[in-house]
mmCIF file of C-alpha atoms in Angstrom:
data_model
loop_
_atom_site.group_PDB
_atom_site.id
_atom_site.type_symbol
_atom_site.label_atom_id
_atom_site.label_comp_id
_atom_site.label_asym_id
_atom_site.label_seq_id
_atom_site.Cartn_x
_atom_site.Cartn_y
_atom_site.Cartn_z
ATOM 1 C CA UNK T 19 33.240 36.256 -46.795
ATOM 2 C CA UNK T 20 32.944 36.805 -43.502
ATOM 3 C CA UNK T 21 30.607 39.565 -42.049
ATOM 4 C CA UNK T 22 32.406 41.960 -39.321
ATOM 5 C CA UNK T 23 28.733 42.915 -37.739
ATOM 6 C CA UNK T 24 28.043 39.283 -37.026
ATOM 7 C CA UNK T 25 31.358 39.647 -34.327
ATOM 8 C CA UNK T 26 30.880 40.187 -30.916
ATOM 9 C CA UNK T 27 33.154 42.985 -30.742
ATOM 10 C CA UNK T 28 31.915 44.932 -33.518
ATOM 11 C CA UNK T 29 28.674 44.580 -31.947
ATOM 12 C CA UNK T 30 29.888 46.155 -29.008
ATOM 13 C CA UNK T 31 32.015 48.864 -30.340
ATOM 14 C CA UNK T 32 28.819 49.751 -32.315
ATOM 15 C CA UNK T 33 26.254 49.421 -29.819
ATOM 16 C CA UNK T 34 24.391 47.187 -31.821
ATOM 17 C CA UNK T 35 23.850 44.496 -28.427
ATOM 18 C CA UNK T 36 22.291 46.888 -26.502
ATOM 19 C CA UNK T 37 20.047 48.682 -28.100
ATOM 20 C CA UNK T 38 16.361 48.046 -28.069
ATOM 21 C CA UNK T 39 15.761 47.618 -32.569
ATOM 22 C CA UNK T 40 18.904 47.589 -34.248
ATOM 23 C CA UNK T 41 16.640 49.910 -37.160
ATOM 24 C CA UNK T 42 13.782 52.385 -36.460
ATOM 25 C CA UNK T 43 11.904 53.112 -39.791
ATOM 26 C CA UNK T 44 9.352 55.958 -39.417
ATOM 27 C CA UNK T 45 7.217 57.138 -42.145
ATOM 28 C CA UNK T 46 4.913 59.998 -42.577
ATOM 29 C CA UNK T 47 2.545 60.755 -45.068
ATOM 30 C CA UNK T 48 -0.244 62.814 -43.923
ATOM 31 C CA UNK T 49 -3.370 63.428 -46.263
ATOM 32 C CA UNK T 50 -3.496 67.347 -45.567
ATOM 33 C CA UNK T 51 -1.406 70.311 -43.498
ATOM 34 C CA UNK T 52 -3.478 72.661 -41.977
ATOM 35 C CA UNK T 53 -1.793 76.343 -41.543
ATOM 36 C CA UNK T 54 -4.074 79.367 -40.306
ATOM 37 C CA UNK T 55 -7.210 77.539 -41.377
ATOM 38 C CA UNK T 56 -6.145 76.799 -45.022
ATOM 39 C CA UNK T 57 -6.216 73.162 -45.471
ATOM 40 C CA UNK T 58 -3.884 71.735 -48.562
ATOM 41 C CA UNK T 59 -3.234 68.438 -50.146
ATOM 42 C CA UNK T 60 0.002 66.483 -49.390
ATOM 43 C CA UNK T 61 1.548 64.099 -52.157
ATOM 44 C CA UNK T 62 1.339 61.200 -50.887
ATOM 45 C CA UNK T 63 4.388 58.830 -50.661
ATOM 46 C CA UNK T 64 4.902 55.097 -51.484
ATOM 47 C CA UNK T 65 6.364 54.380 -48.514
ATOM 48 C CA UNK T 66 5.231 51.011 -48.387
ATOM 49 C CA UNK T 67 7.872 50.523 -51.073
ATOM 50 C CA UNK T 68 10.459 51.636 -49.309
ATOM 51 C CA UNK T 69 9.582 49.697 -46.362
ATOM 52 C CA UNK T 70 9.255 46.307 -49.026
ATOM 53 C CA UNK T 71 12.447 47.028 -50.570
ATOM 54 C CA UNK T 72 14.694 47.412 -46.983
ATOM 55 C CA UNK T 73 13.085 44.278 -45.521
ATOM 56 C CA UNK T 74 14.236 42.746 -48.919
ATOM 57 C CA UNK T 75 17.626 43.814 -48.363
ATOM 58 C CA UNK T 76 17.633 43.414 -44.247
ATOM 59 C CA UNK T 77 16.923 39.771 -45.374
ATOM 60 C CA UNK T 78 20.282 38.915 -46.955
ATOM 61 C CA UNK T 79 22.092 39.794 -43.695
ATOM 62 C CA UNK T 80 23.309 36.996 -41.892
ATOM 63 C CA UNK T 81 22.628 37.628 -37.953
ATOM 64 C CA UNK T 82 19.603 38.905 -36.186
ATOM 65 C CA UNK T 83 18.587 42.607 -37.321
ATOM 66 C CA UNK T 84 15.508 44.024 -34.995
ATOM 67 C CA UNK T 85 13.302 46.643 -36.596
ATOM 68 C CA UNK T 86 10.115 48.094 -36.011
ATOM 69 C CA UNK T 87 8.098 49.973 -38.920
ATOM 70 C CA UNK T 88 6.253 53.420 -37.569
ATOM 71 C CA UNK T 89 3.756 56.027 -38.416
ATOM 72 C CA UNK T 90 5.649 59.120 -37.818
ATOM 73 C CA UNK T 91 3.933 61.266 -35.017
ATOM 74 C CA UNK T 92 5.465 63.041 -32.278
ATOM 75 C CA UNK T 93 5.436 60.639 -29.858
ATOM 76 C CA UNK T 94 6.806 57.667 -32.037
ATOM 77 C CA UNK T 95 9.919 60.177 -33.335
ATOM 78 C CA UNK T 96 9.805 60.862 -29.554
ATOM 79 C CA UNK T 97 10.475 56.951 -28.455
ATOM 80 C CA UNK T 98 12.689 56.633 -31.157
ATOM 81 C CA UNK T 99 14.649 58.643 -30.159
ATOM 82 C CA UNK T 100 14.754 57.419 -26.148
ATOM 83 C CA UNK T 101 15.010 53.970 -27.568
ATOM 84 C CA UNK T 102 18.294 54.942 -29.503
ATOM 85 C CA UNK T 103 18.186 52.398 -32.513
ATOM 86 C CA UNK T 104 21.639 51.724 -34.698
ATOM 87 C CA UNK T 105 19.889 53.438 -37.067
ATOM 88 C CA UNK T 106 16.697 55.842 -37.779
ATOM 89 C CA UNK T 107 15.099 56.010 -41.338
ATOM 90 C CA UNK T 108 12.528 58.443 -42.201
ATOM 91 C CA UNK T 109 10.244 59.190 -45.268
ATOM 92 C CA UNK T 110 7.851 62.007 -45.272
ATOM 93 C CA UNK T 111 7.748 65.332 -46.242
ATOM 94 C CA UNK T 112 9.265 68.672 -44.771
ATOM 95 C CA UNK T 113 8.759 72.390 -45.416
ATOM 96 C CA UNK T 114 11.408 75.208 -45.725
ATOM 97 C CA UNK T 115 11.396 77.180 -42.597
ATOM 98 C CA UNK T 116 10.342 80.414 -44.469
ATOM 99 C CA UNK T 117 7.215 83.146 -44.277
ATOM 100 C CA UNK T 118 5.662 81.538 -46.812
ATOM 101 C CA UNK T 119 5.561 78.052 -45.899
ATOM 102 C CA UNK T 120 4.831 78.896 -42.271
ATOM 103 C CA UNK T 121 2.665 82.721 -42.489
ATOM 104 C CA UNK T 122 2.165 83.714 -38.965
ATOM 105 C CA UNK T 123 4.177 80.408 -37.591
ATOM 106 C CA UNK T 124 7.423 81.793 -39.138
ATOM 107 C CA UNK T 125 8.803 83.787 -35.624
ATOM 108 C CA UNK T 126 7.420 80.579 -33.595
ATOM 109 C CA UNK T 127 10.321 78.427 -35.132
ATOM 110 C CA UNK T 128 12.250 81.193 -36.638
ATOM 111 C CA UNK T 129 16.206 80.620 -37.463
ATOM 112 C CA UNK T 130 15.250 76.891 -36.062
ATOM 113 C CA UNK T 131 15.955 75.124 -39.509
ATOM 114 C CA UNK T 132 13.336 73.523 -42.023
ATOM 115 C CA UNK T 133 10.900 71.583 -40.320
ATOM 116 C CA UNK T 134 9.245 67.799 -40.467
ATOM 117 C CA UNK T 135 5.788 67.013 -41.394
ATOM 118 C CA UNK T 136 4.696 64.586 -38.776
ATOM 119 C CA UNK T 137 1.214 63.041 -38.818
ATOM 120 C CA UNK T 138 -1.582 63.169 -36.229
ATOM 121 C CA UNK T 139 -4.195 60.709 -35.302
ATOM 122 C CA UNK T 140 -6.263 61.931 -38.260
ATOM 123 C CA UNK T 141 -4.070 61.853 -40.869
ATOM 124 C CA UNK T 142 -3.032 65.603 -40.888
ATOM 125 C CA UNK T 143 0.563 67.637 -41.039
#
């Protein structure tokens, strides 16, 4: 069977020939979130799963696929975003937008929908 993303124009149309990765994978799993001096535990996630099982599956395509895999922080999500991949994947964790999630940080991002726990250098939310 022939695969349309392996034609040129498809390629095109989709922007896959331009673009820098074709994929962007970003995942975030800090060890603790720090709000107003409480620090707290974060699950952590098997991301390195995930990450095992999509390079299984980015394997049985039949042209080139470029990827990159990515701790999350603000200034990867940042270049992902300037590098405008195909496609972004994220794992980590978020937290509802609400005053008890956020205490005195609620009016900072206020009415600004749930928010993404990106890691730090150190490991933290």
């Amino acid at each position: 069977m022939n695969n349309p993303s392996n034609n040129a124009e498809y390629q095109d149309m989709y922007g896959m020939q331009d673009c820098t990765y074709h994929l962007t994978f970003l995942f975030s799993s800090p060890l603790v979130r720090n709000i107003e001096s409480i620090v707290g535990l974060i699950p952590q996630l098997d991301y390195e799963s995930e990450v095992k099982n999509i390079e299984k599956h980015l394997r049985k395509i039949t042209h080139e696929v470029r990827y990159k895999v990515e701790v999350a922080t603000r200034d990867n999500f940042r270049s992902a975003i300037i590098d405008a991949p195909f496609a972004l994947h994220f794992t980590g964790h978020g937290i509802q937008n609400d005053r008890k999630s956020l205490k005195s940080q609620y009016f900072q991002y206020k009415d600004q929908g749930d928010i993404l726990l990106l890691e730090d250098q150190n490991g933290m939310a």
